[in-house]
PDB file of C-alpha atoms in Angstrom:
ATOM      1  CA  MET A  10    -104.141   3.574 -69.666  1.00 91.00           C
ATOM      2  CA  ILE A  11    -102.415   0.291 -68.745  1.00 93.00           C
ATOM      3  CA  ILE A  12    -104.362  -2.775 -67.630  1.00 95.00           C
ATOM      4  CA  GLY A  13    -102.334  -5.717 -66.327  1.00 94.00           C
ATOM      5  CA  HIS A  14     -98.848  -6.380 -65.002  1.00 94.00           C
ATOM      6  CA  PRO A  15     -96.659  -3.334 -65.767  1.00 92.00           C
ATOM      7  CA  GLN A  16     -93.508  -5.423 -66.441  1.00 92.00           C
ATOM      8  CA  SER A  17     -95.119  -7.862 -68.887  1.00 93.00           C
ATOM      9  CA  GLN A  18     -93.387  -9.452 -71.846  1.00 91.00           C
ATOM     10  CA  PHE A  19     -96.501  -8.984 -74.024  1.00 93.00           C
ATOM     11  CA  ALA A  20     -98.029  -5.541 -74.577  1.00 95.00           C
ATOM     12  CA  TYR A  21    -101.379  -5.551 -76.374  1.00 96.00           C
ATOM     13  CA  TYR A  22    -102.408  -2.212 -77.851  1.00 94.00           C
ATOM     14  CA  LEU A  23    -106.152  -1.662 -78.185  1.00 95.00           C
ATOM     15  CA  PRO A  24    -108.139   1.442 -79.083  1.00 92.00           C
ATOM     16  CA  THR A  25    -110.819   1.374 -76.364  1.00 92.00           C
ATOM     17  CA  PRO A  26    -110.832   0.235 -72.729  1.00 94.00           C
ATOM     18  CA  PRO A  27    -113.215  -2.134 -71.008  1.00 95.00           C
ATOM     19  CA  LEU A  28    -115.305  -0.814 -68.154  1.00 96.00           C
ATOM     20  CA  ILE A  29    -113.400  -1.411 -64.910  1.00 96.00           C
ATOM     21  CA  PRO A  30    -115.310  -2.372 -61.751  1.00 94.00           C
ATOM     22  CA  ASP A  31    -114.720  -0.335 -58.597  1.00 94.00           C
ATOM     23  CA  GLY A  32    -111.847  -1.768 -56.579  1.00 95.00           C
ATOM     24  CA  TRP A  33    -110.680  -3.986 -59.454  1.00 96.00           C
ATOM     25  CA  HIS A  34    -107.010  -4.981 -59.743  1.00 96.00           C
ATOM     26  CA  TYR A  35    -105.376  -7.248 -62.315  1.00 95.00           C
ATOM     27  CA  SER A  36    -103.867  -9.463 -59.591  1.00 95.00           C
ATOM     28  CA  GLN A  37    -107.240 -10.454 -58.100  1.00 95.00           C
ATOM     29  CA  VAL A  38    -108.166 -14.132 -58.456  1.00 93.00           C
ATOM     30  CA  GLU A  39    -111.332 -13.392 -60.468  1.00 95.00           C
ATOM     31  CA  ALA A  40    -109.994 -10.310 -62.283  1.00 96.00           C
ATOM     32  CA  ILE A  41    -110.794 -11.489 -65.819  1.00 97.00           C
ATOM     33  CA  ALA A  42    -114.185 -12.908 -64.789  1.00 97.00           C
ATOM     34  CA  ALA A  43    -115.105  -9.536 -63.270  1.00 97.00           C
ATOM     35  CA  LEU A  44    -114.201  -7.718 -66.492  1.00 96.00           C
ATOM     36  CA  ILE A  45    -116.134 -10.216 -68.613  1.00 97.00           C
ATOM     37  CA  THR A  46    -119.189  -9.942 -66.331  1.00 96.00           C
ATOM     38  CA  LEU A  47    -119.198  -6.151 -66.606  1.00 96.00           C
ATOM     39  CA  ASN A  48    -118.245  -5.890 -70.302  1.00 96.00           C
ATOM     40  CA  GLY A  49    -119.861  -8.925 -71.890  1.00 94.00           C
ATOM     41  CA  ASN A  50    -119.078 -11.275 -74.728  1.00 93.00           C
ATOM     42  CA  HIS A  51    -116.980  -8.803 -76.744  1.00 94.00           C
ATOM     43  CA  TRP A  52    -114.308  -8.633 -74.042  1.00 96.00           C
ATOM     44  CA  ARG A  53    -114.564 -12.365 -73.357  1.00 96.00           C
ATOM     45  CA  LYS A  54    -113.528 -12.863 -76.989  1.00 96.00           C
ATOM     46  CA  ILE A  55    -110.668 -10.361 -76.687  1.00 96.00           C
ATOM     47  CA  PHE A  56    -109.348 -12.089 -73.547  1.00 97.00           C
ATOM     48  CA  THR A  57    -109.712 -15.501 -75.206  1.00 96.00           C
ATOM     49  CA  ILE A  58    -107.637 -14.433 -78.210  1.00 95.00           C
ATOM     50  CA  MET A  59    -105.040 -12.871 -75.899  1.00 96.00           C
ATOM     51  CA  ALA A  60    -104.829 -16.101 -73.897  1.00 96.00           C
ATOM     52  CA  LYS A  61    -104.449 -18.213 -77.031  1.00 95.00           C
ATOM     53  CA  ILE A  62    -101.630 -15.982 -78.290  1.00 93.00           C
ATOM     54  CA  SER A  63     -99.794 -15.580 -74.961  1.00 92.00           C
ATOM     55  CA  LEU A  64    -100.174 -19.081 -73.553  1.00 90.00           C
ATOM     56  CA  PRO A  65     -96.799 -20.831 -73.440  1.00 79.00           C
ATOM     57  CA  GLU A  66     -98.509 -24.246 -73.300  1.00 83.00           C
ATOM     58  CA  GLY A  67    -101.562 -25.905 -71.780  1.00 87.00           C
ATOM     59  CA  ASP A  68    -105.243 -25.028 -71.622  1.00 92.00           C
ATOM     60  CA  TRP A  69    -106.025 -21.522 -72.857  1.00 95.00           C
ATOM     61  CA  ARG A  70    -109.304 -21.417 -70.856  1.00 96.00           C
ATOM     62  CA  HIS A  71    -107.520 -21.941 -67.563  1.00 95.00           C
ATOM     63  CA  TYR A  72    -104.803 -19.483 -68.618  1.00 95.00           C
ATOM     64  CA  ARG A  73    -107.398 -16.831 -69.546  1.00 96.00           C
ATOM     65  CA  ASP A  74    -109.338 -17.226 -66.307  1.00 96.00           C
ATOM     66  CA  GLN A  75    -106.447 -17.673 -63.861  1.00 95.00           C
ATOM     67  CA  THR A  76    -103.260 -16.119 -65.284  1.00 94.00           C
ATOM     68  CA  LEU A  77    -103.998 -13.597 -68.034  1.00 96.00           C
ATOM     69  CA  LEU A  78    -102.815 -10.048 -67.171  1.00 96.00           C
ATOM     70  CA  LYS A  79    -101.286 -11.215 -63.878  1.00 95.00           C
ATOM     71  CA  ARG A  80     -97.698 -11.929 -65.021  1.00 91.00           C
ATOM     72  CA  ASN A  81     -97.016 -11.728 -68.708  1.00 93.00           C
ATOM     73  CA  GLU A  82     -99.549  -9.445 -70.413  1.00 95.00           C
ATOM     74  CA  MET A  83    -100.664  -5.853 -70.279  1.00 96.00           C
ATOM     75  CA  ILE A  84    -103.190  -3.952 -72.320  1.00 96.00           C
ATOM     76  CA  CYS A  85    -102.237  -0.453 -73.369  1.00 96.00           C
ATOM     77  CA  ILE A  86    -105.300   1.585 -74.278  1.00 94.00           C
ATOM     78  CA  GLY A  87    -104.764   4.558 -76.554  1.00 87.00           C
ATOM     79  CA  GLY A  88    -100.980   4.230 -76.426  1.00 87.00           C
ATOM     80  CA  THR A  89     -98.911   6.672 -78.460  1.00 87.00           C
ATOM     81  CA  GLU A  90     -95.586   4.892 -77.999  1.00 87.00           C
ATOM     82  CA  LEU A  91     -94.433   1.333 -77.433  1.00 87.00           C
ATOM     83  CA  ILE A  92     -93.940   0.223 -73.824  1.00 89.00           C
ATOM     84  CA  ALA A  93     -90.159   0.007 -73.393  1.00 86.00           C
ATOM     85  CA  SER A  94     -90.185  -2.944 -70.982  1.00 88.00           C
ATOM     86  CA  ALA A  95     -92.216  -5.281 -73.222  1.00 91.00           C
ATOM     87  CA  LYS A  96     -90.559  -7.672 -75.652  1.00 88.00           C
ATOM     88  CA  VAL A  97     -93.559  -8.401 -77.909  1.00 89.00           C
ATOM     89  CA  HIS A  98     -95.928  -5.637 -78.983  1.00 90.00           C
ATOM     90  CA  ILE A  99     -99.235  -6.751 -80.471  1.00 91.00           C
ATOM     91  CA  VAL A 100    -100.901  -3.768 -82.091  1.00 88.00           C
ATOM     92  CA  ALA A 101    -104.514  -4.790 -82.636  1.00 89.00           C
ATOM     93  CA  GLY A 102    -106.265  -2.975 -85.429  1.00 85.00           C
ATOM     94  CA  GLN A 103    -105.729   0.103 -87.528  1.00 84.00           C
ATOM     95  CA  MET A 104    -106.870   2.572 -84.884  1.00 89.00           C
ATOM     96  CA  ALA A 105    -104.273   1.359 -82.352  1.00 89.00           C
ATOM     97  CA  ALA A 106    -101.582   1.295 -85.065  1.00 84.00           C
ATOM     98  CA  HIS A 107    -102.475   4.827 -86.145  1.00 85.00           C
ATOM     99  CA  ARG A 108    -102.164   6.161 -82.577  1.00 89.00           C
ATOM    100  CA  LEU A 109     -98.694   4.602 -82.382  1.00 84.00           C
ATOM    101  CA  GLY A 110     -97.744   6.071 -85.742  1.00 80.00           C
ATOM    102  CA  LEU A 111     -97.423   2.591 -87.257  1.00 74.00           C
ATOM    103  CA  SER A 112     -98.778   1.450 -90.578  1.00 60.00           C
ATOM    104  CA  LEU A 113     -97.501  -0.511 -93.517  1.00 52.00           C
ATOM    105  CA  ALA A 114     -96.912   2.820 -95.227  1.00 49.00           C
ATOM    106  CA  THR A 115     -94.643   4.106 -92.415  1.00 46.00           C
ATOM    107  CA  ILE A 116     -92.425   1.016 -92.207  1.00 46.00           C
ATOM    108  CA  ASP A 117     -89.004   1.466 -93.774  1.00 43.00           C
ATOM    109  CA  TYR A 118     -88.369  -1.781 -95.646  1.00 41.00           C
ATOM    110  CA  THR A 119     -85.161  -0.489 -97.228  1.00 41.00           C
ATOM    111  CA  ASN A 120     -82.923  -1.194 -94.250  1.00 37.00           C
ATOM    112  CA  ALA A 121     -83.082  -4.989 -94.089  1.00 32.00           C
ATOM    113  CA  ALA A 122     -80.283  -5.172 -91.506  1.00 29.00           C
ATOM    114  CA  GLN A 123     -82.488  -3.369 -88.993  1.00 32.00           C
ATOM    115  CA  LEU A 124     -85.903  -4.609 -89.988  1.00 33.00           C
ATOM    116  CA  LEU A 125     -87.272  -8.115 -90.329  1.00 37.00           C
ATOM    117  CA  SER A 126     -90.764  -8.253 -91.721  1.00 41.00           C
ATOM    118  CA  ILE A 127     -92.827 -11.241 -92.727  1.00 42.00           C
ATOM    119  CA  GLN A 128     -96.218 -10.235 -93.999  1.00 44.00           C
ATOM    120  CA  HIS A 129     -98.760 -13.024 -94.116  1.00 46.00           C
ATOM    121  CA  LYS A 130    -102.544 -13.026 -93.929  1.00 50.00           C
ATOM    122  CA  SER A 131    -103.160  -9.631 -92.354  1.00 57.00           C
ATOM    123  CA  ILE A 132    -100.281  -9.795 -89.877  1.00 57.00           C
ATOM    124  CA  THR A 133     -96.997  -7.978 -90.243  1.00 60.00           C
ATOM    125  CA  PHE A 134     -94.161  -9.058 -87.977  1.00 57.00           C
ATOM    126  CA  ILE A 135     -91.562  -6.368 -87.453  1.00 56.00           C
ATOM    127  CA  LYS A 136     -88.287  -6.533 -85.595  1.00 54.00           C
ATOM    128  CA  HIS A 137     -88.190  -3.084 -84.065  1.00 52.00           C
ATOM    129  CA  PRO A 138     -85.507  -1.087 -85.896  1.00 51.00           C
ATOM    130  CA  THR A 139     -84.280   0.933 -82.901  1.00 53.00           C
ATOM    131  CA  HIS A 140     -84.838  -1.749 -80.247  1.00 52.00           C
ATOM    132  CA  PRO A 141     -83.666  -5.074 -81.758  1.00 53.00           C
ATOM    133  CA  ALA A 142     -84.838  -7.112 -78.747  1.00 57.00           C
ATOM    134  CA  GLN A 143     -88.419  -5.933 -79.302  1.00 68.00           C
ATOM    135  CA  TYR A 144     -90.885  -7.213 -81.878  1.00 78.00           C
ATOM    136  CA  CYS A 145     -94.005  -5.489 -83.064  1.00 81.00           C
ATOM    137  CA  LEU A 146     -96.886  -7.361 -84.657  1.00 83.00           C
ATOM    138  CA  LEU A 147     -99.428  -5.336 -86.588  1.00 83.00           C
ATOM    139  CA  THR A 148    -102.527  -7.530 -86.333  1.00 84.00           C
ATOM    140  CA  PRO A 149    -106.243  -7.352 -86.947  1.00 85.00           C
ATOM    141  CA  TYR A 150    -108.459  -6.271 -84.066  1.00 88.00           C
ATOM    142  CA  LEU A 151    -108.887  -9.077 -81.501  1.00 90.00           C
ATOM    143  CA  ASP A 152    -112.207 -10.357 -82.802  1.00 87.00           C
ATOM    144  CA  TYR A 153    -112.822 -13.811 -84.275  1.00 83.00           C
ATOM    145  CA  ARG A 154    -114.296 -12.371 -87.471  1.00 83.00           C
ATOM    146  CA  GLN A 155    -110.989 -10.626 -88.160  1.00 81.00           C
ATOM    147  CA  TYR A 156    -108.644 -12.881 -86.165  1.00 83.00           C
ATOM    148  CA  PRO A 157    -109.696 -16.539 -86.591  1.00 84.00           C
ATOM    149  CA  ASN A 158    -107.968 -19.505 -84.923  1.00 85.00           C
ATOM    150  CA  GLN A 159    -105.757 -20.157 -87.977  1.00 84.00           C
ATOM    151  CA  LEU A 160    -104.366 -16.625 -87.738  1.00 84.00           C
ATOM    152  CA  ILE A 161    -103.975 -16.943 -83.964  1.00 86.00           C
ATOM    153  CA  GLU A 162    -101.883 -20.088 -84.505  1.00 85.00           C
ATOM    154  CA  LEU A 163     -99.758 -18.308 -87.107  1.00 81.00           C
ATOM    155  CA  THR A 164     -99.134 -15.521 -84.594  1.00 83.00           C
ATOM    156  CA  ARG A 165     -98.164 -18.030 -81.882  1.00 84.00           C
ATOM    157  CA  GLN A 166     -95.753 -19.772 -84.251  1.00 80.00           C
ATOM    158  CA  GLN A 167     -94.066 -16.488 -85.107  1.00 77.00           C
ATOM    159  CA  ILE A 168     -93.782 -15.493 -81.447  1.00 81.00           C
ATOM    160  CA  MET A 169     -92.228 -18.855 -80.543  1.00 78.00           C
ATOM    161  CA  THR A 170     -89.401 -18.157 -83.014  1.00 74.00           C
ATOM    162  CA  LEU A 171     -88.464 -14.899 -81.286  1.00 66.00           C
TER     163      LEU A 171
END
């Protein structure tokens, strides 16, 4: 299941979907507000973390409420392979990583020419070995208890270097 713009630069991989209102579409003006209203504080937090990570610059609140999922982000629920069109893959949590067949144990660190990995504070940044223009970030689940602002900023800094 894909939620958001299908040609996004950022693909977020999550294990479970939000409830989707009837007639909802990611391009609607109040799309995020409608999802938050139906799904509550948990999804508000997920969208806030996504906005803070994806925001090129400016106010993350405005970005979350007005732009998120409309141009540059998609959520892939239960994905079993990386979305080919995305440049940055943010795999949130062990369940999403497992479905994609990704874990620290499955990463081949022996071929340094094909793989760039910087592990720091629960995030592993991987330059995709078969698609060098794609980057995969194995991250905690998008919840402030697991993914505090300091870690969000670290993620943003790494993405800006790509």
